[in-house]
């Protein structure tokens, strides 16, 4: 079937490529950068010069996938697009939108007879080759109509061992996509996916940090161990309980540079980790690990917090403790 | 080569089986339960009636793998065994021993000319079929002599995609075992492995908890979502960033029973998670996630903590708040 | 000056009493329960039969303090009241309202010429006697007009030792009230106050829990200590670094019942702890302790979490571990 | 009675001063710095030139208070001293010694007939004037004999309001000292005191950090609030629930310098916070807040952790995310 794609960054362009190559689908593409459109259309899809042209080139009922940065840009594109579409058309938001925004938008678009689908997409830069893991929120009819698109984008069951207890025809989840529920559900499940991702990453990160510091000068000399973290990461890929794709990536990074010294240590976060915490708080579900993983990133981006200065000020107040202005060079490195 | 195995529980017996079947090695086995010895020896290895008999049946220099519960039982077996061995022999502790105990023991055994090896073994009940991921602490010569054993037990490189940057002959780590360093290093690395395992598990657990509670009656009705966690676990196995073996196991458990109602929620912990926290504290490395994962297990085993009662007592003190004696039935379930 | 009070629960009634007794002010009171109005008006203030009567009895420009449960009830009362007031009148919300709701309301009321003030009030059931610590959000003119009310309600500088560096006339903060900033600021500061309160409470609670368990059967016999927590709480009130009012309350609670066995361990939370976490996340400020304190309360209200069952399911999956259905009676109590 | 004091730093010297001035006691003092001895002895106590001289000048049975840095220095002094003392004499360790070291030492000294007392001392630099809060571990007879010393050092009941339920004669705890239990108990209780102290400090620190960042440029402009933290700290001293001595100190520090910019943000920790975590882990008591408070200090002393670099390496691996080498100047400050 035909899909329109707005936003031809790495993700948008690769999704189009996969649709054409793996599924024999058809695409109309648009990006505010005309060069980008020209470049991708040389690979097959029809280019378009603006949103009006884009809409005109799509067959009805239209399916328009928006793949631009989440937040105000996505909002603006959807607003403009919705002014050009007709009843029966569908807007698919494939970015990392906040799920409550999906619900709000779907409600507004429904009044115009326009359908809305939120797709949580995991797989990052590897998706074009591995396929994308898709979590989809939509009304049933809309999901059904677009399913051929999702099926092509997903990895398929491949040769991953089947989960015990599953038999017969492959379920959608085994093909790598699910209809998670009504609008909002796709991004909700993707949000939790990313929340978990933060937690998993932090678990590995802390473990490797302790391994790296097993020879810390803080320790009694006879208790210091010099551990090769690159070899540890590799061996854990082989039959251990902590085997995972994130570990594979860690092993590759450590292979390239065992002390990771080219990294600053500044770690960004996108919205999903924060929304996961909000969701936990709203439900009164304790989420210590997912929250700590987020806070660690916050802390990584600061030189020092005001909180730490408050601590030192109190210590001076009750004990006359004066912290060193510049930390001693040989301690806690 | 020949290995002696003491302790024929699931792990010990399976290690012997794998040695015989996959590596053509030879084994002498002992267990305090004579029936167990008899049963396993019917599969090939030589049985023995007591430790003396066990030692007598082994070729010199002897290699004796101890695979009994960590702690006092391992300590007792090693003490008795060391009284029967001769200089040049080796004791291998394959359990989850505290790494400082390894160092202490190795030092004592060295005076008798007996070698000591600590092997961290991951793979659980799946090891017999997948192979065991081995982290080994030993003097170089001892490690070299026993390497054929380790090589057979490890999974081998199999068809797991090779880490970018690795080329040429397969490294030991790629075959699934490493010489982590001197005595103590094997269990140290295994300890951190388990610490990470706790963190990973808790990250998934919290994420699925939030998904499960996405339709909590605490939430405004229009914000409730009914998510099928079984399908979510399955789809995440397919190309998502959170793919892992632990996720595979979760998907299987949820396939069997979507609400896991047959589990009590009581979660045990073994020593490694605790020692990981101790190691972090000793090095002054922050380990929020690994520690929270441990504390969650502590909490799971209590009805209520004294801490919680202190909180209620204060609340009554300053605000006259009276907590319900029995929680209201419809809240926070 | 004159104040109207809506909501004659413990807080509302005591505020009126303090205004009349300590400041010679005048009050008109209303509660939906006519008996309550009657009872309080016998102590001096003018009673009223409904909101219309209440408004009629107040001198212009009217000052109406709303002291009913935060959330929908406060919202409803303010909505009804605002329909009865005239330009120049003021509504004071003295409850624990979410600060963004204050900003929204003030904006709507401003269109009618009605002023809005948010007052964070600390002191609980002790306020009538100690005075109330007040954090006030308001336009400057409104604050100035109402200041006599705030000054009377606040504790005054009393005999609390003056902070080093402060001299000359007493600042408002030293008298126990502040103009925290524009509308929303009062409840914002109160929100953080409560967030801190949760953290402080949890710190004491964990410490006393460890003291209580210093004789845990989990510990080696020679390392068990039997600590009298009642005496510890008392001695810490005397010159220690952890002296505080919360500790005073703890000491009193432990004096009454050393094992606190009449408390269920179920701990409620009100919105401020949650909003504090939201504020931290929005600012990207790490707030581990304030968040953990909140999560502990969430956990205290559940029998078991789904997260814990997920953990057990994984443990069974990789290690064949079966958790006890019913925890062993002698462990982790 | 007479006390010998070894170590005339701020704490040791002030203890002697308080004994002489408040209790009419008698003292012999020693410090490895002869000038220090000379200076203090000019205020009354007898000086001594070395440990031998110190011991010779004390009446039997001797009571020797050791007040030198905890760890190897205390160990060395006690070892030397114990060689000079006679059966019936007592060594008092007033520093922050690890409680298991107390038990070990007491056992060794008992063989020589020497008594051992561990005193946890809170009050910091303010103790000389406020009195010291004392937590004492000792055999009953030893405690009884030395009680006059403790009673003088403690603050006494003063004018702190009596805890409800207490009546009749003042208990020791009300006078500011307790016999916490057998040897080790004093330092155990002090250890938990400090663990709680860390947690309390961190709770205030996080709260003030959020207040300080309430006008963060990360926030939507209409949600920014400019809060004066100095005034907030002051007002909370007046009738709020979070009133405490630590808050008094914070208010004083913020009065001196509202942005605390002269503090580096580097925060040290002494052993007690770490031992508290160890004790919690050994007992299987969850202690999220006390542990987080410790980890925050660990993190404050590092530029970046290896853990953070691992996170960035993974992010690059799966998403191609490149963290800025130098954080953007206008974000997360």
Short mmCIF file of C-alpha atoms in Angstrom, two decimals, chain B residues 10 123-126 197 201-202 204-206 208-209 212 218 229 245-246 249-250 253-254 256 258-269 274 288 296-297 299-320 323-325 327-328 331-333, chain C residues 10 123-126 197 201-202 204-206 208-209 212 218 229 245-246 249-250 253-254 256 258-269 274 288 296-297 299-320 323-325 327-328 331-333:
data_model
loop_
_atom_site.label_atom_id
_atom_site.label_comp_id
_atom_site.label_asym_id
_atom_site.label_seq_id
_atom_site.Cartn_x
_atom_site.Cartn_y
_atom_site.Cartn_z
CA UNK B 10 21.92 -29.90 39.55
CA UNK B 123 24.06 -19.96 33.12
CA UNK B 124 21.90 -21.54 35.79
CA UNK B 125 19.85 -24.55 34.87
CA UNK B 126 20.41 -23.83 31.19
CA UNK B 197 21.50 -9.07 37.18
CA UNK B 201 15.65 -7.63 36.77
CA UNK B 202 14.38 -4.73 38.82
CA UNK B 204 12.09 -4.85 33.89
CA UNK B 205 10.01 -5.52 36.99
CA UNK B 206 9.24 -1.86 37.59
CA UNK B 208 6.01 -4.13 33.78
CA UNK B 209 4.49 -3.02 37.07
CA UNK B 212 0.13 -3.48 34.59
CA UNK B 218 -6.32 5.83 40.95
CA UNK B 229 1.87 -7.25 29.25
CA UNK B 245 17.74 -13.24 27.87
CA UNK B 246 15.99 -12.04 31.03
CA UNK B 249 12.38 -15.57 30.40
CA UNK B 250 9.86 -12.90 31.37
CA UNK B 253 6.62 -16.62 32.37
CA UNK B 254 3.92 -14.18 31.28
CA UNK B 256 2.32 -19.20 31.12
CA UNK B 258 -0.27 -13.33 32.55
CA UNK B 259 -0.93 -12.07 36.06
CA UNK B 260 1.71 -14.23 37.77
CA UNK B 261 -0.79 -14.82 40.53
CA UNK B 262 0.82 -18.09 41.53
CA UNK B 263 3.86 -16.17 42.78
CA UNK B 264 3.79 -14.90 46.32
CA UNK B 265 5.88 -11.81 45.66
CA UNK B 266 8.43 -12.87 48.26
CA UNK B 267 11.86 -12.52 46.61
CA UNK B 268 15.00 -14.05 47.99
CA UNK B 269 18.52 -12.76 47.53
CA UNK B 274 24.96 -7.59 49.08
CA UNK B 288 21.99 3.58 43.31
CA UNK B 296 13.38 -4.06 47.03
CA UNK B 297 13.98 -7.72 47.72
CA UNK B 299 11.25 -5.20 51.53
CA UNK B 300 9.41 -7.92 49.63
CA UNK B 301 10.05 -10.35 52.43
CA UNK B 302 8.47 -8.28 55.17
CA UNK B 303 4.91 -7.69 56.04
CA UNK B 304 5.68 -4.19 57.27
CA UNK B 305 8.84 -2.48 58.39
CA UNK B 306 9.41 -0.72 61.66
CA UNK B 307 10.35 2.26 59.51
CA UNK B 308 6.82 2.47 58.17
CA UNK B 309 5.38 2.44 61.65
CA UNK B 310 7.73 5.25 62.63
CA UNK B 311 6.38 7.26 59.70
CA UNK B 312 2.80 6.73 60.78
CA UNK B 313 3.66 7.62 64.35
CA UNK B 314 5.16 10.93 63.24
CA UNK B 315 2.20 11.67 61.00
CA UNK B 316 -0.11 11.15 63.92
CA UNK B 317 2.16 13.33 66.02
CA UNK B 318 2.21 16.43 63.86
CA UNK B 319 -0.99 16.16 61.90
CA UNK B 320 -3.25 13.90 63.89
CA UNK B 323 -3.66 5.57 59.05
CA UNK B 324 -6.28 2.93 58.36
CA UNK B 325 -5.65 -0.22 60.38
CA UNK B 327 -5.89 -0.57 54.02
CA UNK B 328 -9.05 0.36 52.11
CA UNK B 331 -6.89 1.63 46.70
CA UNK B 332 -3.33 0.89 45.60
CA UNK B 333 -3.97 -2.71 44.71
CA UNK C 10 -9.61 21.69 62.83
CA UNK C 123 2.24 23.55 61.89
CA UNK C 124 -0.51 20.97 61.82
CA UNK C 125 -2.57 20.46 64.91
CA UNK C 126 -0.04 22.40 66.95
CA UNK C 197 9.38 16.54 55.47
CA UNK C 201 10.83 11.35 58.21
CA UNK C 202 12.20 8.55 56.09
CA UNK C 204 14.70 8.83 60.91
CA UNK C 205 12.49 5.86 60.08
CA UNK C 206 15.29 3.93 58.40
CA UNK C 208 15.38 3.53 63.89
CA UNK C 209 14.59 0.45 61.81
CA UNK C 212 15.49 -2.02 66.11
CA UNK C 218 20.04 -12.94 60.71
CA UNK C 229 15.10 2.89 70.72
CA UNK C 245 10.74 18.65 66.04
CA UNK C 246 10.11 15.44 64.14
CA UNK C 249 7.44 13.62 68.07
CA UNK C 250 9.19 10.30 67.51
CA UNK C 253 5.50 8.13 70.15
CA UNK C 254 8.15 5.64 71.29
CA UNK C 256 3.96 5.75 74.49
CA UNK C 258 8.19 1.29 72.18
CA UNK C 259 7.42 -1.21 69.44
CA UNK C 260 4.69 0.86 67.77
CA UNK C 261 2.73 -2.30 67.37
CA UNK C 262 -0.58 -0.49 67.26
CA UNK C 263 0.41 1.01 63.90
CA UNK C 264 -0.37 -1.00 60.79
CA UNK C 265 2.59 0.22 58.79
CA UNK C 266 0.30 1.52 56.06
CA UNK C 267 1.49 5.07 55.27
CA UNK C 268 -0.55 7.55 53.30
CA UNK C 269 0.77 10.38 51.21
CA UNK C 274 4.35 13.73 44.39
CA UNK C 288 16.89 10.68 45.13
CA UNK C 296 8.46 3.83 50.39
CA UNK C 297 4.98 5.05 51.21
CA UNK C 299 5.13 0.33 48.77
CA UNK C 300 3.82 0.36 52.33
CA UNK C 301 0.27 0.32 51.05
CA UNK C 302 0.59 -2.81 48.98
CA UNK C 303 0.62 -6.40 49.97
CA UNK C 304 2.94 -7.28 47.11
CA UNK C 305 3.80 -5.56 43.87
CA UNK C 306 3.55 -7.02 40.41
CA UNK C 307 7.24 -6.09 40.12
CA UNK C 308 8.12 -8.55 42.87
CA UNK C 309 6.26 -11.34 41.12
CA UNK C 310 8.13 -10.55 37.91
CA UNK C 311 11.38 -10.96 39.85
CA UNK C 312 10.37 -14.34 41.19
CA UNK C 313 9.23 -15.45 37.76
CA UNK C 314 12.63 -14.60 36.29
CA UNK C 315 14.44 -16.31 39.14
CA UNK C 316 12.45 -19.43 38.47
CA UNK C 317 13.20 -19.07 34.78
CA UNK C 318 16.97 -18.93 34.95
CA UNK C 319 17.76 -20.70 38.16
CA UNK C 320 14.79 -22.88 38.92
CA UNK C 323 10.26 -18.74 46.36
CA UNK C 324 8.36 -19.89 49.42
CA UNK C 325 4.62 -19.39 49.01
CA UNK C 327 7.67 -16.63 53.87
CA UNK C 328 9.43 -18.68 56.53
CA UNK C 331 13.35 -14.79 58.71
CA UNK C 332 13.34 -11.06 57.97
CA UNK C 333 10.74 -10.26 60.56
#
